[in-house]
Amino acid sequence: GQQLNQSPQSMFIQEGEDVSMNCTSSSIFNTWLWYKQDPGEGPVLLIALYKAGELTSNGRLTAQFGITRKDSFLNISASIPSDVGIYFCAGQLPQGGSEKLVFGKGMKLTVNP
Amino acid sequence: ETGVTQTPRHLVMGMTNKKSLKCEQHLGHNAMYWYKQSAKKPLELMFVYNFKEQTENNSVPSRFSPECPNSSHLFLHLHTLQPEDSALYLCASSLPQRGRGGGYTFGSGTRLTVV
């Protein structure tokens, strides 16, 4: 089945540092999504990307939909302690209206104050 | 509060017990999903319902039995579970949109421990 390769699997950074993570796939996706999961909670949508090449920002977060439609990255600038959590990428396959998503394995972020 | 409510938040059950997990959304979404999230493993899709009809069963053991009485409610009935079934069970919903998927809205999950 389709797989998303998400890297790195974990990061330990100091408060104030920038973070970058990406996802790649052998499949083409119509939509790329980035989620964050706080401990003990469900994933929450951070950014959605709908067009190849699209670059979207949400506060300190910036994400891009790769030109080939097979990859995406997420950057977090000037990290703060509440950025701690697991970040997931997800891609929606071009299946004519289906919402079925494929998820990456997640990147666990630890921010040291 | 995301709009998808899961109850209970925590559940401890014995291997011979029968229990049910509940998920409810009033977002007007037509698709609902059950996911299993185990430690150090990716999200595992279990079941998909579209307009109350099950459209996907991802080879889930029969000790997990889903029920979707309407587009707003989803249940996961549990019986004779094993300790390895201990995990966070997440419910999600979505509104299928051609060409511009809005992604899933997740609930906070039920932390299940099988003893």
Tab-separated table of C-alpha atoms in Angstrom:
chain	number	residue	atom	x	y	z
A	1	GLY	CA	0.000	0.000	0.000
A	2	GLN	CA	0.941	3.660	-0.119
A	3	GLN	CA	3.473	4.835	2.415
A	4	LEU	CA	4.736	8.163	3.596
A	5	ASN	CA	8.331	8.412	4.751
A	6	GLN	CA	8.500	11.042	7.440
A	7	SER	CA	11.809	12.287	8.801
A	8	PRO	CA	13.342	12.794	11.197
A	9	GLN	CA	11.560	10.490	13.644
A	10	SER	CA	12.422	12.707	16.595
A	11	MET	CA	14.184	15.952	17.440
A	12	PHE	CA	15.489	17.521	20.614
A	13	ILE	CA	16.006	21.271	20.336
A	14	GLN	CA	16.492	24.333	22.465
A	15	GLU	CA	13.777	26.922	22.784
A	16	GLY	CA	14.162	29.549	20.071
A	17	GLU	CA	15.633	27.196	17.476
A	18	ASP	CA	13.997	26.486	14.128
A	19	VAL	CA	12.765	23.005	13.197
A	20	SER	CA	12.364	21.406	9.809
A	21	MET	CA	10.716	18.089	8.940
A	22	ASN	CA	9.588	16.480	5.707
A	23	CYS	CA	7.601	13.711	4.153
A	24	THR	CA	8.205	11.895	0.899
A	25	SER	CA	6.294	9.282	-1.011
A	26	SER	CA	6.450	7.283	-4.189
A	27	SER	CA	2.784	8.178	-4.785
A	28	ILE	CA	1.290	11.434	-6.013
A	29	PHE	CA	-1.077	13.188	-3.631
A	30	ASN	CA	-3.805	15.754	-4.241
A	31	THR	CA	-3.550	17.269	-0.801
A	32	TRP	CA	-0.886	17.389	1.886
A	33	LEU	CA	-1.810	17.970	5.497
A	34	TRP	CA	0.213	18.533	8.636
A	35	TYR	CA	-1.148	17.593	12.060
A	36	LYS	CA	0.131	18.050	15.605
A	37	GLN	CA	-0.736	15.705	18.461
A	38	ASP	CA	-0.318	16.874	22.034
A	39	PRO	CA	0.243	14.215	24.698
A	40	GLY	CA	-3.024	12.477	25.570
A	41	GLU	CA	-4.966	14.168	22.772
A	42	GLY	CA	-5.945	13.497	19.169
A	43	PRO	CA	-4.124	15.058	16.199
A	44	VAL	CA	-5.137	18.596	15.287
A	45	LEU	CA	-4.826	20.018	11.777
A	46	LEU	CA	-2.129	22.693	11.439
A	47	ILE	CA	-1.857	23.374	7.724
A	48	ALA	CA	-3.501	22.059	4.552
A	49	LEU	CA	-1.878	22.323	1.112
A	50	TYR	CA	-3.854	21.829	-2.078
A	51	LYS	CA	-1.637	22.770	-4.999
A	52	ALA	CA	1.799	21.671	-6.167
A	53	GLY	CA	4.339	24.337	-5.243
A	54	GLU	CA	2.008	25.965	-2.730
A	55	LEU	CA	3.732	27.610	0.229
A	56	THR	CA	1.497	28.343	3.205
A	57	SER	CA	2.163	29.931	6.574
A	58	ASN	CA	0.249	29.755	9.835
A	59	GLY	CA	1.995	31.923	12.428
A	60	ARG	CA	5.427	30.427	13.031
A	61	LEU	CA	4.625	27.441	10.829
A	62	THR	CA	5.432	27.262	7.127
A	63	ALA	CA	4.660	24.301	4.902
A	64	GLN	CA	5.159	23.594	1.219
A	65	PHE	CA	3.579	21.172	-1.231
A	66	GLY	CA	6.354	19.785	-3.424
A	67	ILE	CA	6.348	20.446	-7.159
A	68	THR	CA	6.335	16.715	-7.923
A	69	ARG	CA	3.311	16.267	-5.568
A	70	LYS	CA	5.273	13.505	-3.832
A	71	ASP	CA	6.684	15.465	-0.919
A	72	SER	CA	6.065	18.210	1.602
A	73	PHE	CA	7.967	19.953	4.362
A	74	LEU	CA	6.997	21.768	7.541
A	75	ASN	CA	9.142	24.397	9.249
A	76	ILE	CA	8.632	25.788	12.723
A	77	SER	CA	10.501	28.986	13.489
A	78	ALA	CA	11.561	30.242	16.910
A	79	SER	CA	10.296	27.183	18.764
A	80	ILE	CA	8.624	27.507	22.157
A	81	PRO	CA	7.951	24.865	24.845
A	82	SER	CA	4.319	24.389	23.767
A	83	ASP	CA	5.518	23.185	20.348
A	84	VAL	CA	6.276	19.873	22.053
A	85	GLY	CA	4.280	17.017	20.563
A	86	ILE	CA	4.143	14.629	17.641
A	87	TYR	CA	3.856	16.057	14.142
A	88	PHE	CA	2.240	13.962	11.410
A	89	CYS	CA	2.128	14.485	7.702
A	90	ALA	CA	-0.787	13.087	5.745
A	91	GLY	CA	-1.531	12.853	2.064
A	92	GLN	CA	-4.830	12.504	0.286
A	93	LEU	CA	-4.773	10.234	-2.725
A	94	PRO	CA	-6.442	11.295	-5.985
A	95	GLN	CA	-9.368	8.887	-5.671
A	96	GLY	CA	-12.144	11.057	-6.995
A	97	GLY	CA	-13.738	12.583	-3.927
A	98	SER	CA	-12.490	10.061	-1.420
A	99	GLU	CA	-11.149	11.566	1.785
A	100	LYS	CA	-8.909	8.614	2.532
A	101	LEU	CA	-5.643	9.838	4.016
A	102	VAL	CA	-2.274	8.160	4.310
A	103	PHE	CA	-0.323	9.152	7.427
A	104	GLY	CA	3.375	9.344	8.128
A	105	LYS	CA	4.791	7.724	11.266
A	106	GLY	CA	5.166	11.039	13.048
A	107	MET	CA	8.024	13.182	14.328
A	108	LYS	CA	8.318	13.609	18.101
A	109	LEU	CA	9.535	17.081	19.012
A	110	THR	CA	11.052	17.930	22.373
A	111	VAL	CA	11.826	21.565	23.174
A	112	ASN	CA	14.132	22.334	26.070
A	113	PRO	CA	13.388	25.666	27.730
B	1	GLU	CA	-12.731	20.838	21.805
B	2	THR	CA	-12.499	19.798	18.163
B	3	GLY	CA	-16.135	19.007	17.516
B	4	VAL	CA	-15.557	15.255	17.686
B	5	THR	CA	-16.296	13.896	21.165
B	6	GLN	CA	-15.091	10.520	22.346
B	7	THR	CA	-16.155	8.752	25.515
B	8	PRO	CA	-14.841	7.453	27.760
B	9	ARG	CA	-11.433	9.155	27.777
B	10	HIS	CA	-9.901	6.276	29.711
B	11	LEU	CA	-10.988	2.647	29.987
B	12	VAL	CA	-9.505	-0.305	31.824
B	13	MET	CA	-11.062	-3.640	31.043
B	14	GLY	CA	-10.414	-7.295	31.666
B	15	MET	CA	-9.977	-9.767	28.847
B	16	THR	CA	-13.435	-11.235	29.440
B	17	ASN	CA	-15.272	-7.919	29.600
B	18	LYS	CA	-17.490	-6.325	26.977
B	19	LYS	CA	-17.331	-2.574	26.588
B	20	SER	CA	-18.092	0.050	23.960
B	21	LEU	CA	-16.356	3.201	22.822
B	22	LYS	CA	-18.487	6.073	21.599
B	23	CYS	CA	-17.774	8.832	19.123
B	24	GLU	CA	-20.071	11.729	18.288
B	25	GLN	CA	-19.758	14.646	15.885
B	26	HIS	CA	-22.137	17.421	14.927
B	27	LEU	CA	-19.951	18.959	12.243
B	28	GLY	CA	-22.169	17.760	9.425
B	29	HIS	CA	-19.511	15.281	8.303
B	30	ASN	CA	-20.546	12.178	6.406
B	31	ALA	CA	-17.518	9.979	6.899
B	32	MET	CA	-16.273	8.560	10.193
B	33	TYR	CA	-13.197	6.553	11.034
B	34	TRP	CA	-11.675	4.452	13.795
B	35	TYR	CA	-7.893	4.499	14.218
B	36	LYS	CA	-5.648	2.613	16.627
B	37	GLN	CA	-2.510	4.319	17.898
B	38	SER	CA	-0.001	2.148	19.742
B	39	ALA	CA	3.246	3.324	21.259
B	40	LYS	CA	5.999	3.751	18.677
B	41	LYS	CA	3.710	2.695	15.821
B	42	PRO	CA	2.030	4.750	13.099
B	43	LEU	CA	-1.674	5.438	13.105
B	44	GLU	CA	-3.500	2.283	12.025
B	45	LEU	CA	-6.764	2.717	10.156
B	46	MET	CA	-9.333	0.220	11.428
B	47	PHE	CA	-12.712	1.067	9.917
B	48	VAL	CA	-14.245	3.630	7.571
B	49	TYR	CA	-17.916	4.554	7.337
B	50	ASN	CA	-19.404	6.730	4.606
B	51	PHE	CA	-23.038	7.777	5.027
B	52	LYS	CA	-23.468	5.073	7.718
B	53	GLU	CA	-22.181	2.317	5.442
B	54	GLN	CA	-18.940	0.533	6.236
B	55	THR	CA	-16.606	1.033	3.308
B	56	GLU	CA	-13.397	-0.284	4.766
B	57	ASN	CA	-12.367	-2.912	7.296
B	58	ASN	CA	-8.613	-3.017	7.491
B	59	SER	CA	-8.331	-6.707	8.474
B	60	VAL	CA	-9.393	-5.928	12.013
B	61	PRO	CA	-9.985	-8.916	14.339
B	62	SER	CA	-13.622	-9.716	15.011
B	63	ARG	CA	-13.226	-8.893	18.707
B	64	PHE	CA	-13.607	-5.283	17.492
B	65	SER	CA	-17.104	-4.632	16.160
B	66	PRO	CA	-18.021	-1.180	14.795
B	67	GLU	CA	-21.495	0.274	14.602
B	68	CYS	CA	-22.639	3.436	12.853
B	69	PRO	CA	-26.341	4.081	13.509
B	70	ASN	CA	-26.269	7.484	11.790
B	71	SER	CA	-23.749	9.909	10.304
B	72	SER	CA	-23.178	11.599	13.669
B	73	HIS	CA	-22.444	8.591	15.851
B	74	LEU	CA	-19.917	5.812	15.727
B	75	PHE	CA	-19.341	3.019	18.212
B	76	LEU	CA	-16.627	0.434	18.677
B	77	HIS	CA	-17.806	-2.607	20.589
B	78	LEU	CA	-15.079	-4.546	22.332
B	79	HIS	CA	-15.133	-8.111	23.640
B	80	THR	CA	-12.543	-10.677	24.714
B	81	LEU	CA	-9.681	-8.305	24.017
B	82	GLN	CA	-6.004	-9.117	24.457
B	83	PRO	CA	-3.378	-7.090	26.332
B	84	GLU	CA	-1.794	-6.110	22.997
B	85	ASP	CA	-5.022	-4.312	22.135
B	86	SER	CA	-4.123	-1.683	24.725
B	87	ALA	CA	-3.732	1.571	22.801
B	88	LEU	CA	-5.197	4.983	22.133
B	89	TYR	CA	-8.302	4.600	19.954
B	90	LEU	CA	-9.027	7.656	17.876
B	91	CYS	CA	-12.214	8.553	16.096
B	92	ALA	CA	-12.186	11.007	13.182
B	93	SER	CA	-14.716	12.479	10.809
B	94	SER	CA	-14.556	14.261	7.481
B	95	LEU	CA	-16.667	15.842	4.794
B	96	PRO	CA	-15.572	14.468	1.422
B	97	GLN	CA	-14.851	17.268	-1.002
B	98	ARG	CA	-13.686	16.596	-4.517
B	99	GLY	CA	-10.264	18.009	-5.207
B	100	ARG	CA	-9.872	19.973	-1.988
B	101	GLY	CA	-9.880	17.568	0.911
B	102	GLY	CA	-10.179	19.311	4.246
B	103	GLY	CA	-8.628	16.491	6.174
B	104	TYR	CA	-9.957	14.744	9.226
B	105	THR	CA	-11.153	16.174	12.515
B	106	PHE	CA	-10.021	13.890	15.315
B	107	GLY	CA	-11.463	13.306	18.728
B	108	SER	CA	-9.263	13.250	21.828
B	109	GLY	CA	-9.219	9.480	21.872
B	110	THR	CA	-9.976	6.739	24.380
B	111	ARG	CA	-6.945	5.382	26.210
B	112	LEU	CA	-7.707	1.659	26.530
B	113	THR	CA	-5.838	-0.660	28.854
B	114	VAL	CA	-6.590	-4.384	28.726
B	115	VAL	CA	-5.572	-6.275	31.851
